[in-house]
PDB file of C-alpha atoms in Angstrom:
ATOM      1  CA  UNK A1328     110.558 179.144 -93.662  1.00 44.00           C
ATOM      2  CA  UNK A1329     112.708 180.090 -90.523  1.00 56.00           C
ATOM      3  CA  UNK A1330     115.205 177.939 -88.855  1.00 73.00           C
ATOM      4  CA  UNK A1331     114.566 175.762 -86.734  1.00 87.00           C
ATOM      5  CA  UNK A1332     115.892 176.576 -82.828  1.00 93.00           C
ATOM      6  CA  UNK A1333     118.832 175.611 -81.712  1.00 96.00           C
ATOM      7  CA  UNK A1334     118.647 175.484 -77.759  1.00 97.00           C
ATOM      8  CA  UNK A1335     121.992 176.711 -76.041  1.00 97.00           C
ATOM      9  CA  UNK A1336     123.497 174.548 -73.303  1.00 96.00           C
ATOM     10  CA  UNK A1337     123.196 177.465 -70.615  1.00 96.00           C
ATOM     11  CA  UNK A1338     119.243 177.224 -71.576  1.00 97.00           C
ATOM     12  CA  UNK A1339     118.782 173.149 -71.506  1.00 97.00           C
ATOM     13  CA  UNK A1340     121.575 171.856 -69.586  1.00 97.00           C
ATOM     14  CA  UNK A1341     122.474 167.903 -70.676  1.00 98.00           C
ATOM     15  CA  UNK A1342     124.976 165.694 -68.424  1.00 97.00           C
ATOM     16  CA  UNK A1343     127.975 164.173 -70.101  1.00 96.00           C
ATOM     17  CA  UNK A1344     126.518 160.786 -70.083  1.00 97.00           C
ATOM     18  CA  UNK A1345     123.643 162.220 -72.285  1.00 97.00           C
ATOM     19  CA  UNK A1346     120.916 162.683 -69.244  1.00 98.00           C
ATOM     20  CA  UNK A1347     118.910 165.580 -68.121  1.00 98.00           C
ATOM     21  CA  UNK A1348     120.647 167.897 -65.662  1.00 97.00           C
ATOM     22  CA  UNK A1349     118.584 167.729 -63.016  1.00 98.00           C
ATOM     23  CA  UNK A1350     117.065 164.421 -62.748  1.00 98.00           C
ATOM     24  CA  UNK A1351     119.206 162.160 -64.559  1.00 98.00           C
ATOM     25  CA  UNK A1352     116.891 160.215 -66.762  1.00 98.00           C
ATOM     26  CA  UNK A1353     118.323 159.810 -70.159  1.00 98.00           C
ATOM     27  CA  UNK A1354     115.606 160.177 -73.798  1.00 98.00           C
ATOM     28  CA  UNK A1355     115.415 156.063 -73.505  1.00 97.00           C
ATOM     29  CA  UNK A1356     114.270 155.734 -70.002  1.00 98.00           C
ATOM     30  CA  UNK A1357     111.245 157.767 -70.254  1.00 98.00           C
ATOM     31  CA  UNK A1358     108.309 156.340 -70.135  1.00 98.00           C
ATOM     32  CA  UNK A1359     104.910 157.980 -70.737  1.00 97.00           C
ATOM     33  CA  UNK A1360     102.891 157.008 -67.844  1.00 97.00           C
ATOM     34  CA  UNK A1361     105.017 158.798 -64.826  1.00 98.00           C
ATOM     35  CA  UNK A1362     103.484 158.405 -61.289  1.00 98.00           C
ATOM     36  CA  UNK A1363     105.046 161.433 -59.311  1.00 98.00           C
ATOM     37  CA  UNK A1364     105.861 161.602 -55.980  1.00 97.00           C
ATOM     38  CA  UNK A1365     107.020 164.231 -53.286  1.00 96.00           C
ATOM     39  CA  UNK A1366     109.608 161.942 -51.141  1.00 95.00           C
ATOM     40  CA  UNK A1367     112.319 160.059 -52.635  1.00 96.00           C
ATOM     41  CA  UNK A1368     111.683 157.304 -50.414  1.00 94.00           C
ATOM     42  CA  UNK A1369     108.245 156.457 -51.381  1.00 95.00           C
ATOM     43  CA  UNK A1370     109.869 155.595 -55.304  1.00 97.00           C
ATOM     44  CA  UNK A1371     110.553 152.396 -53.380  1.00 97.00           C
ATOM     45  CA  UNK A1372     107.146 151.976 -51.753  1.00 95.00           C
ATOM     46  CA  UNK A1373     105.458 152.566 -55.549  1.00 97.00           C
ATOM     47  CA  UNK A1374     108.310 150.396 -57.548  1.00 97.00           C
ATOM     48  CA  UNK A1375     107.373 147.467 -55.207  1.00 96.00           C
ATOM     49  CA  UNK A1376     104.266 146.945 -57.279  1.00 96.00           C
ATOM     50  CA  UNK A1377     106.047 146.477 -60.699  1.00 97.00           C
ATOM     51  CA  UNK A1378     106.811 143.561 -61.854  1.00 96.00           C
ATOM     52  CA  UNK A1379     110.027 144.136 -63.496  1.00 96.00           C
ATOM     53  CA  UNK A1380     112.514 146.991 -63.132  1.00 98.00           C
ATOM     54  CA  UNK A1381     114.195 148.351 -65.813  1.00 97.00           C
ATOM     55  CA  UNK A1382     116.434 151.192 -64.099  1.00 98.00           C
ATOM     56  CA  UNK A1383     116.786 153.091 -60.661  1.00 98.00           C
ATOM     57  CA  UNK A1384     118.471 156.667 -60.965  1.00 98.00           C
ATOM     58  CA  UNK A1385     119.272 159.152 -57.737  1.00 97.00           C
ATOM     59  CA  UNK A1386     120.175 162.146 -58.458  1.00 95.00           C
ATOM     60  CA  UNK A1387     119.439 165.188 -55.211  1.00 94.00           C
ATOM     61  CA  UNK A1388     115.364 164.924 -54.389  1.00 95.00           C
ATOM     62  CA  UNK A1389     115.188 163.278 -57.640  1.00 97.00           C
ATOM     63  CA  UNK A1390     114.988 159.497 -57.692  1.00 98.00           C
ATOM     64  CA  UNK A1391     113.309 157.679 -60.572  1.00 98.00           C
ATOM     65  CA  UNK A1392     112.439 153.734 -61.165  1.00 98.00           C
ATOM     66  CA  UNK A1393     110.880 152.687 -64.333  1.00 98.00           C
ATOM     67  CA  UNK A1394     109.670 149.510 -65.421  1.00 97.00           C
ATOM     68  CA  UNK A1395     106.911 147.395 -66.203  1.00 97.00           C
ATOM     69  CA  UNK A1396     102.956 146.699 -64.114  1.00 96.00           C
ATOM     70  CA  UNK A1397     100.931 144.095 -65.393  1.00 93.00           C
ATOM     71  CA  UNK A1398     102.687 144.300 -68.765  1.00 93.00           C
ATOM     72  CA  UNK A1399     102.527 148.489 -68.994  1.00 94.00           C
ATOM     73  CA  UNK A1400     105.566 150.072 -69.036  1.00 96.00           C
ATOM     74  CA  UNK A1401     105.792 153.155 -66.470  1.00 97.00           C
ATOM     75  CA  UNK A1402     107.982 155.048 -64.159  1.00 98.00           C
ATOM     76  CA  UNK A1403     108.570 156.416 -60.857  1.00 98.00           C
ATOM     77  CA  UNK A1404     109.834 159.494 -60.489  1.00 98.00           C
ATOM     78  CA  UNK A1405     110.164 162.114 -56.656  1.00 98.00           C
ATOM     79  CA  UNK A1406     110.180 165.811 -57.224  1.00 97.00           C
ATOM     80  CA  UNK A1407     110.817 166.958 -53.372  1.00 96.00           C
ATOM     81  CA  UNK A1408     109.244 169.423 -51.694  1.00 95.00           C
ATOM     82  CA  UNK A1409     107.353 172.517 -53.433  1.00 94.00           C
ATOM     83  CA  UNK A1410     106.269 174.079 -57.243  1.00 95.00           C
ATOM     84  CA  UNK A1411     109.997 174.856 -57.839  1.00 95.00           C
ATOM     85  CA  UNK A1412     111.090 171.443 -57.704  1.00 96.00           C
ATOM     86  CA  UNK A1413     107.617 170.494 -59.928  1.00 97.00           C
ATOM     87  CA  UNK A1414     108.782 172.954 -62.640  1.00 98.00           C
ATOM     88  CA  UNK A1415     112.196 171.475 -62.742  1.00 98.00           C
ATOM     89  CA  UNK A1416     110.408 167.564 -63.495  1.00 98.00           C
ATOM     90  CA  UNK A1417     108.286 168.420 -65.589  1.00 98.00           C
ATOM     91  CA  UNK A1418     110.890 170.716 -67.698  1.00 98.00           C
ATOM     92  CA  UNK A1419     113.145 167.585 -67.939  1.00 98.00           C
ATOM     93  CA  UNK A1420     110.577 165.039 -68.743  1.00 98.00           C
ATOM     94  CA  UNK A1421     108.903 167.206 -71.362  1.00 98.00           C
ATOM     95  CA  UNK A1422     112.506 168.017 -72.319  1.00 98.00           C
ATOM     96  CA  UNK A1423     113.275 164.220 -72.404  1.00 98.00           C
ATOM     97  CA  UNK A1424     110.321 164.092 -75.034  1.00 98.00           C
ATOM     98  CA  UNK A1425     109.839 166.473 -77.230  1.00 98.00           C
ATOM     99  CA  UNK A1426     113.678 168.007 -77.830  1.00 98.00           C
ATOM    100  CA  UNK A1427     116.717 165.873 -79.608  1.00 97.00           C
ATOM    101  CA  UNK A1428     119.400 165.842 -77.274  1.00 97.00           C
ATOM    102  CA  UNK A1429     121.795 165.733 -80.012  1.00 96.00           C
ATOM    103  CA  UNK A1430     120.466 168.543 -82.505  1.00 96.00           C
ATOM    104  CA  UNK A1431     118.875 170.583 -79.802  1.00 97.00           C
ATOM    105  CA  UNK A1432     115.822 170.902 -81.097  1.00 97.00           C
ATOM    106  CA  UNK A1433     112.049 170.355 -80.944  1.00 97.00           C
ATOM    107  CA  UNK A1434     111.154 167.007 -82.169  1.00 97.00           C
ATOM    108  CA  UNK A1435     108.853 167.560 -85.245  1.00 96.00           C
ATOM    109  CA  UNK A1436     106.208 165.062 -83.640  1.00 97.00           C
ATOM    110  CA  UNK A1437     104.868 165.783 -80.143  1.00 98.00           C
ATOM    111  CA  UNK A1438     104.739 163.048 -77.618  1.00 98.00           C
ATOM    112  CA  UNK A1439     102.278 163.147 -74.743  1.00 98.00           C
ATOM    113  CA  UNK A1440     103.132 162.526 -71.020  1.00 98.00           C
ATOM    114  CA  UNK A1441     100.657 161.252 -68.554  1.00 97.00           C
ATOM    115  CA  UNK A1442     101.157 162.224 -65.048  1.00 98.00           C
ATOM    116  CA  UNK A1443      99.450 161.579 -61.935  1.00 98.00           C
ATOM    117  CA  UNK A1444     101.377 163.423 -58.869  1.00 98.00           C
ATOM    118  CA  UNK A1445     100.577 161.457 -54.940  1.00 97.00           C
ATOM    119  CA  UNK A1446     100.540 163.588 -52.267  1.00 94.00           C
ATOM    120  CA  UNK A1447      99.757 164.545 -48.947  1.00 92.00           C
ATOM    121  CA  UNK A1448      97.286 167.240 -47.846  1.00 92.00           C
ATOM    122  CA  UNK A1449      95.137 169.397 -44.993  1.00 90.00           C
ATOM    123  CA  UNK A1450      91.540 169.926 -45.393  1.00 91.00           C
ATOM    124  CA  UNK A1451      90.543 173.278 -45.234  1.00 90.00           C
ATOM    125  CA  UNK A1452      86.754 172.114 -44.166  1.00 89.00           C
ATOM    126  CA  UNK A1453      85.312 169.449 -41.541  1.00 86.00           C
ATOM    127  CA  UNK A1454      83.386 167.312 -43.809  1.00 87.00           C
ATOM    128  CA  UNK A1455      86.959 166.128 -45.286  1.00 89.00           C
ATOM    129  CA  UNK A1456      88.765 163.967 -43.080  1.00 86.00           C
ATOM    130  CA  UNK A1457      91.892 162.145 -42.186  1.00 87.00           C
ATOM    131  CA  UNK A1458      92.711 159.660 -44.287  1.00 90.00           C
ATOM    132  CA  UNK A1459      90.054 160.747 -47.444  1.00 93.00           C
ATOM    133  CA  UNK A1460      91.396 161.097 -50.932  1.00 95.00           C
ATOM    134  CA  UNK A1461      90.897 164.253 -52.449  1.00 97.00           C
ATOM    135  CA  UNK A1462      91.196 164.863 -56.546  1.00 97.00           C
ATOM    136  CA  UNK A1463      92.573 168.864 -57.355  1.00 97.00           C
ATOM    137  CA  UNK A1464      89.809 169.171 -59.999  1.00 97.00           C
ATOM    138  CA  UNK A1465      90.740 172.727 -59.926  1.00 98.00           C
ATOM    139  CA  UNK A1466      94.578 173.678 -58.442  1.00 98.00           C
ATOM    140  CA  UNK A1467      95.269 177.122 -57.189  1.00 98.00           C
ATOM    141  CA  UNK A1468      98.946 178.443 -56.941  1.00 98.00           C
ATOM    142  CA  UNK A1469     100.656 180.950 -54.755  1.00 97.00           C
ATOM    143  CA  UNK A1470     103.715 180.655 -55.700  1.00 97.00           C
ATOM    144  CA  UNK A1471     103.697 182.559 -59.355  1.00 96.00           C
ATOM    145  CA  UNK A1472     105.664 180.278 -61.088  1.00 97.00           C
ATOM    146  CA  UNK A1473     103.290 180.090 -63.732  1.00 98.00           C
ATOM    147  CA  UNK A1474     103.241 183.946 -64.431  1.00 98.00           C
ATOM    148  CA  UNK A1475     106.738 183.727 -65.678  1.00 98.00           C
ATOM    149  CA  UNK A1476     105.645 181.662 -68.828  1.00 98.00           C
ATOM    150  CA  UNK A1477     103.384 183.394 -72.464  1.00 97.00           C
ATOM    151  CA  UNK A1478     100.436 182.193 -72.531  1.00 96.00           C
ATOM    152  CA  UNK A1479      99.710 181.488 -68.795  1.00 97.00           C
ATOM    153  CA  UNK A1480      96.129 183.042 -69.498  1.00 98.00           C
ATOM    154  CA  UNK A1481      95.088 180.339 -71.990  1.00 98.00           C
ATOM    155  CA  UNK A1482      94.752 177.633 -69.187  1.00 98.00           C
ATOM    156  CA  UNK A1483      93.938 179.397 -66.418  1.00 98.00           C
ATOM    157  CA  UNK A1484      90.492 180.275 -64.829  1.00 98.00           C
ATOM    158  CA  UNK A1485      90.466 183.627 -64.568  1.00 98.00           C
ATOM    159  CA  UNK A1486      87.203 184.400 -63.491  1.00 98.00           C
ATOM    160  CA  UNK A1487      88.160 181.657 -60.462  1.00 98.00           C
ATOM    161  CA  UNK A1488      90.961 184.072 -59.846  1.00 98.00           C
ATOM    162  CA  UNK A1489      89.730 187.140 -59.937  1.00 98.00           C
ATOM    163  CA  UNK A1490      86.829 185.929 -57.480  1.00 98.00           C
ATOM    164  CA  UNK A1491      89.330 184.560 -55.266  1.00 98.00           C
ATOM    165  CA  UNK A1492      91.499 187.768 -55.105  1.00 98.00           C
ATOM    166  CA  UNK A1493      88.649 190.099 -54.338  1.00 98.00           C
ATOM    167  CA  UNK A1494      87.269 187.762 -51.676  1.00 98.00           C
ATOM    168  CA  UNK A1495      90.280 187.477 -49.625  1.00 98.00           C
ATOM    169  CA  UNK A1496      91.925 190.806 -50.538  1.00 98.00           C
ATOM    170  CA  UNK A1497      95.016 189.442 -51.824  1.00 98.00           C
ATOM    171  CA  UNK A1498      97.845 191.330 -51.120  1.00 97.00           C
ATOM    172  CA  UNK A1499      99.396 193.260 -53.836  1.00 96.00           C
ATOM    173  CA  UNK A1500     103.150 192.229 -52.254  1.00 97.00           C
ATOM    174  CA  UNK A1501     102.385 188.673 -52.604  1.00 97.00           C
ATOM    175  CA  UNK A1502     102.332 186.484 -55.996  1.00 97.00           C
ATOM    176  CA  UNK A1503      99.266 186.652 -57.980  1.00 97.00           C
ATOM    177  CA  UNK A1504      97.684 183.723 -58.078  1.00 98.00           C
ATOM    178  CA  UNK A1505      96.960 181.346 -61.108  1.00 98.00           C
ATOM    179  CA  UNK A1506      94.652 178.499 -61.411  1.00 98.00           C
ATOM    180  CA  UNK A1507      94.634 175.390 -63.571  1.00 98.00           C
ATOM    181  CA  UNK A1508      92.159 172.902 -64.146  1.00 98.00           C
ATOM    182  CA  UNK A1509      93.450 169.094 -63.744  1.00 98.00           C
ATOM    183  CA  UNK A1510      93.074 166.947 -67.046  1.00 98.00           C
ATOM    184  CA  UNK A1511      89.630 165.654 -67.305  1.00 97.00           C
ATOM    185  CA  UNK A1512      90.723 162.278 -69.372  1.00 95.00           C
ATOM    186  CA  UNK A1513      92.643 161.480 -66.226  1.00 96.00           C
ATOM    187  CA  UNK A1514      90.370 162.410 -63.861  1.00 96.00           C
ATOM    188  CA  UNK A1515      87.908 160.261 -64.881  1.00 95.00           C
ATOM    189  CA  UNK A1516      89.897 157.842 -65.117  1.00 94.00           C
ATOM    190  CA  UNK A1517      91.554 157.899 -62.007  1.00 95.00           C
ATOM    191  CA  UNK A1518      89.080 159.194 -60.132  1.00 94.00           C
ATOM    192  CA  UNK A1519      85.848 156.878 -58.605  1.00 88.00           C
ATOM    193  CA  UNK A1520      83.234 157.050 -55.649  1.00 89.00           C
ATOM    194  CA  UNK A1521      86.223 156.851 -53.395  1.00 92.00           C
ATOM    195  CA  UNK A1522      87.816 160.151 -54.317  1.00 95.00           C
ATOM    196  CA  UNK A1523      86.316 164.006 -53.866  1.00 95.00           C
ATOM    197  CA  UNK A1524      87.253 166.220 -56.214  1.00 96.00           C
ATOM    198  CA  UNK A1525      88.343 169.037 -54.978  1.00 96.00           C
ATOM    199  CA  UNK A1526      89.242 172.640 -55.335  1.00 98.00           C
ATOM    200  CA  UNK A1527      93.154 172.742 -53.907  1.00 97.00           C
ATOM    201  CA  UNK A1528      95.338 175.353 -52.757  1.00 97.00           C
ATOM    202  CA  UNK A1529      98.745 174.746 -53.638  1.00 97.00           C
ATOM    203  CA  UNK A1530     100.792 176.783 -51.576  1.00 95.00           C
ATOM    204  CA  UNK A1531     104.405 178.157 -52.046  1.00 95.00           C
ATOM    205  CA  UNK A1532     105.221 177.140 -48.387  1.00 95.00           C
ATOM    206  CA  UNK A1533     104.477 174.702 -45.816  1.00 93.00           C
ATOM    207  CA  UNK A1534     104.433 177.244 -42.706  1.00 94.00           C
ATOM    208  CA  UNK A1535     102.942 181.211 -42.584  1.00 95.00           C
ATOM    209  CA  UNK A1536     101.902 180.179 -46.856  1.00 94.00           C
ATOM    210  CA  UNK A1537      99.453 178.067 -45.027  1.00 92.00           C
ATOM    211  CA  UNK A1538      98.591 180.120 -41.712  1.00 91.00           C
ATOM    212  CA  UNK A1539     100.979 177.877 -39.751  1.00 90.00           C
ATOM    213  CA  UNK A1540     102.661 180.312 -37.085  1.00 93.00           C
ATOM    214  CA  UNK A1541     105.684 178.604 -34.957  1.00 95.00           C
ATOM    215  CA  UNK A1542     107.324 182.442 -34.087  1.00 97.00           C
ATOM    216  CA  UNK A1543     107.020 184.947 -36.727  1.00 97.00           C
ATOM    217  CA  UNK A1544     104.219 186.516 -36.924  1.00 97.00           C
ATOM    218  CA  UNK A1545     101.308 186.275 -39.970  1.00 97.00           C
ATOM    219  CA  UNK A1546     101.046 189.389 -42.343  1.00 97.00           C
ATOM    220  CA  UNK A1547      97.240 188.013 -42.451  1.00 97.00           C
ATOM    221  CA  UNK A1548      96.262 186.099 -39.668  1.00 96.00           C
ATOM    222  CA  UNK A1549      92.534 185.842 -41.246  1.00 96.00           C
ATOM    223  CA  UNK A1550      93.806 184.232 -44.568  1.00 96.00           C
ATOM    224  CA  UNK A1551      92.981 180.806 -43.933  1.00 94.00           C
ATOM    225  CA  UNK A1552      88.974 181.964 -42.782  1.00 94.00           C
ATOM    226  CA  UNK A1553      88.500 183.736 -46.145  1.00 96.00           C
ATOM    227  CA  UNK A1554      89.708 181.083 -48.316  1.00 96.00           C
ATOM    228  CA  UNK A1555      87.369 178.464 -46.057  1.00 94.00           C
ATOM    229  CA  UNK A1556      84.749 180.692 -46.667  1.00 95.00           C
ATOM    230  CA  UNK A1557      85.175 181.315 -50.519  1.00 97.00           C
ATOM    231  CA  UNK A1558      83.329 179.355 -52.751  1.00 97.00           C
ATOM    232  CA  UNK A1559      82.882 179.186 -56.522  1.00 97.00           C
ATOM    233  CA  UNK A1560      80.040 177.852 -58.170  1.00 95.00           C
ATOM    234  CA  UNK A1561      78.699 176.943 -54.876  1.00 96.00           C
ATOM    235  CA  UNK A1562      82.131 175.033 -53.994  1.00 96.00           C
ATOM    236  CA  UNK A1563      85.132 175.631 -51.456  1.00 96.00           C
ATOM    237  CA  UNK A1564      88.152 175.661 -51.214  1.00 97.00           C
ATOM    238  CA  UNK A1565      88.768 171.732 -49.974  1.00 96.00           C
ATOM    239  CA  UNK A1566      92.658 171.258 -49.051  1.00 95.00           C
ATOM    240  CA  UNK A1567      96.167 172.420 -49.052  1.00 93.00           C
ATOM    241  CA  UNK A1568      99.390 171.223 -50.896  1.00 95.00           C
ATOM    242  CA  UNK A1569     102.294 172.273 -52.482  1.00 96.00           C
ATOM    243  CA  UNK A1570     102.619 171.337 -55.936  1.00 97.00           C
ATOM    244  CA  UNK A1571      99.340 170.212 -57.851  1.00 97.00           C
ATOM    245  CA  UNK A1572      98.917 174.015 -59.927  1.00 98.00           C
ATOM    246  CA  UNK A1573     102.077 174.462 -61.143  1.00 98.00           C
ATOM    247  CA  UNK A1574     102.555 170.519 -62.080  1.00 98.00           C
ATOM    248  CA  UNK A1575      99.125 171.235 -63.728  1.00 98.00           C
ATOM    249  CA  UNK A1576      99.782 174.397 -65.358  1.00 98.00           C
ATOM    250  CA  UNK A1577     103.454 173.494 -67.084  1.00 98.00           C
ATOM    251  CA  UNK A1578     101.968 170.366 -68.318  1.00 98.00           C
ATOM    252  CA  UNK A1579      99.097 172.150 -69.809  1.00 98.00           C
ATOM    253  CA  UNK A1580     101.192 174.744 -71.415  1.00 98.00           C
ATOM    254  CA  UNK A1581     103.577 171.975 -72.365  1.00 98.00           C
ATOM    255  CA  UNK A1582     100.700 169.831 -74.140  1.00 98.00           C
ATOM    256  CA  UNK A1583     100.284 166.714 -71.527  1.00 98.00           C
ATOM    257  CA  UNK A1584      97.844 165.402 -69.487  1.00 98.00           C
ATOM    258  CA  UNK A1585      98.161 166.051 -65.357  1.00 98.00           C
ATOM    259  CA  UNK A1586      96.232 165.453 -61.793  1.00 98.00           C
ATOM    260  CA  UNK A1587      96.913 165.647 -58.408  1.00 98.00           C
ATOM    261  CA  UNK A1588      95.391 163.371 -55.888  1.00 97.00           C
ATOM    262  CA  UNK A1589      96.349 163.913 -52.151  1.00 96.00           C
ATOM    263  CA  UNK A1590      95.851 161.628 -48.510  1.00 94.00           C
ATOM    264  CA  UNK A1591      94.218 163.926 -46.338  1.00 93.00           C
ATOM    265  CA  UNK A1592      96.634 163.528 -43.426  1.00 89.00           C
ATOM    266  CA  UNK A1593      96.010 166.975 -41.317  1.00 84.00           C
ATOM    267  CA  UNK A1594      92.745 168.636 -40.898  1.00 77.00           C
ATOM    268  CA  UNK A1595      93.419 171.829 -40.439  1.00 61.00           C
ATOM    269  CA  UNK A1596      89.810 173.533 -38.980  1.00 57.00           C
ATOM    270  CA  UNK A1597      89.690 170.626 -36.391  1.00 54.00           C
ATOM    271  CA  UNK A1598      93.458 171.134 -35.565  1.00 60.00           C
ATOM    272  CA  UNK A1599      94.047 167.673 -36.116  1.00 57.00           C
ATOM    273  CA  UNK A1600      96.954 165.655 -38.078  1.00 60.00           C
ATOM    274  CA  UNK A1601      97.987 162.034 -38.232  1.00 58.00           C
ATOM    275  CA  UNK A1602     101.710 161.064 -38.295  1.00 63.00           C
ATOM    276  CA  UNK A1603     100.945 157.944 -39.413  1.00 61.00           C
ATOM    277  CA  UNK A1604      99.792 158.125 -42.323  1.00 72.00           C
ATOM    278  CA  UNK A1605     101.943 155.618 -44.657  1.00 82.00           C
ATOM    279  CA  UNK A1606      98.844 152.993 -44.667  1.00 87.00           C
ATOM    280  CA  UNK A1607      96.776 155.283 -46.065  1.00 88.00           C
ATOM    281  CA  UNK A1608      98.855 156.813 -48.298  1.00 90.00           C
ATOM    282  CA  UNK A1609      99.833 152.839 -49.918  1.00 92.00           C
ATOM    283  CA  UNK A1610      96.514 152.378 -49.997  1.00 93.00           C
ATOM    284  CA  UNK A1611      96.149 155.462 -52.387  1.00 95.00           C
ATOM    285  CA  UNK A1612      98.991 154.375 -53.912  1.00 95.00           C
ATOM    286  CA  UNK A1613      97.232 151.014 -54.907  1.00 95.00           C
ATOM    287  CA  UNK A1614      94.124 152.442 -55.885  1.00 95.00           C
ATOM    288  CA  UNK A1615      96.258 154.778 -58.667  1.00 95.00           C
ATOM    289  CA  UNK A1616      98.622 152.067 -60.023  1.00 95.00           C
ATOM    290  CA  UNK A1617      96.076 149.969 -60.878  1.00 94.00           C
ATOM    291  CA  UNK A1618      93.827 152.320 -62.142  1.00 94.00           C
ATOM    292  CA  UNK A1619      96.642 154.394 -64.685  1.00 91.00           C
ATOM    293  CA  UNK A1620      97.421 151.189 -65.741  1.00 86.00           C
ATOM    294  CA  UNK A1621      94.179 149.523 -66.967  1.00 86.00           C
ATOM    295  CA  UNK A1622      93.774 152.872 -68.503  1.00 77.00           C
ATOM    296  CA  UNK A1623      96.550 153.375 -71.037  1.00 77.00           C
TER     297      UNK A1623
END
């Protein structure tokens, strides 16, 4: 029988006070409903719906509230802007679960985090418009994090990939790209009449990643027309985010259960976005509370 692993401290990094590096959340403060949220600020919009607060922790992007909704205990937490930032959170909180702080080691019984990330978005096609709410049934990342980790082929669709590649003619300088189905118990779930599900680009930036030029120039201006043109199993490609593949895909490697669901506030074949979006996005916000809640 081999030993068990001991993690170093330059591999898992743990605060004096006992917390995660990163985020600040110590083992006792997790809880294992986590809604997950791109701007620290909207922690405060979410936490207004719970009915009794338990802690608030800042720490960087990273600001977490947990506490109770209708008698359910769950938590709050921001992850900033793009997949790095997602890889971080979801390191800690699986980190939070599954290894003894003290021993540095994997707990011998796995606990299972459900996550549902809010987000913004941009359709990629006209029938999608401001304000809609758009499930990433399937999420597609540029950004490669996922290629870094064994195993990355057992949850991935590679066929969806391969068909992808060949029908843009990905560029062999850029990431490859993996793709990770969201977790269907949670999808159903959260997902109703009121929500498309989607197939969603997550990209690894917010300008030229998504054809946005401001004054350097695109290495392919024609990207965004292939992938609005690609479809898979009769489907396209509905919207563009940041972070719902590689949120997916560590989760999935880690063992817990993950979704995306974004506001649509830009549309990007119309050329059309809406600043003010914070109605709809509460409203989302609503609709998911309630729902992760009567569910677990």
């Amino acid at each position: 029988m081999s030993e068990k692993r001991i993690i170093p401290p330059s591999q898992l990094i743990i605060n004096e006070d006992g917390s995660a590096f990163h985020i600040h959340l110590k083992p006792d403060q997790l809880r294992d409903n986590i809604i997950l949220v791109g701007d620290p600020g909207r922690v405060d919009m979410v936490a207004s719906y719970f009915d009794e607060i338990d802690y608030n922790v800042s720490s960087r992007e990273f600001h977490a509230i947990g506490g109770k909704y209708k008698g359910k205990e769950i938590m709050c937490i921001s992850h900033g802007i793009g997949p790095d930032n997602i890889e971080i959170v979801v390191t800690e909180l699986d980190a939070l679960a599954n290894i003894d702080f003290k021993t540095r080691t994997v707990k011998p019984t796995h606990r299972t985090l459900n996550m549902v990330r809010i987000g913004t978005s941009g359709s990629l096609q006209y029938d999608l418009k401001i304000g809609d709410f758009v499930i990433a049934e399937k999420g597609m990342g540029f950004d490669g994090i996922l290629n870094f980790y064994a195993d990355r082929d057992k949850v991935c669709d590679l066929k969806f990939e391969r068909e992808f590649c060949r029908h843009v003619g990905w560029d062999s300088t850029w990431a490859a790209p993996y793709t990770v189905d969201a977790d269907k118990e949670l999808v159903e779930k959260i997902g109703r009449d009121d929500m498309v599900r989607g197939y969603t680009i997550a990209a690894v930036g917010f300008y030229a990643p998504q054809g946005r030029m401001v004054r350097l120039q695109l290495k392919d201006p024609d990207l965004n027309e292939k992938i609005e043109t690609f479809r898979y199993n009769g489907r396209p490609i509905t919207n563009f985010e940041m972070e719902s593949a590689c949120l997916q895909g560590m989760a999935k490697l880690l063992g817990h259960r993950a979704m995306t669901v974004c506001c649509i506030i830009a549309q990007r074949r119309a050329e059309d976005a809406n600043t003010d979006y914070k109605p709809s996005v509460k409203r989302l916000v609503e609709t998911v509370i309630e729902r992760f809640c009567e569910s677990f």
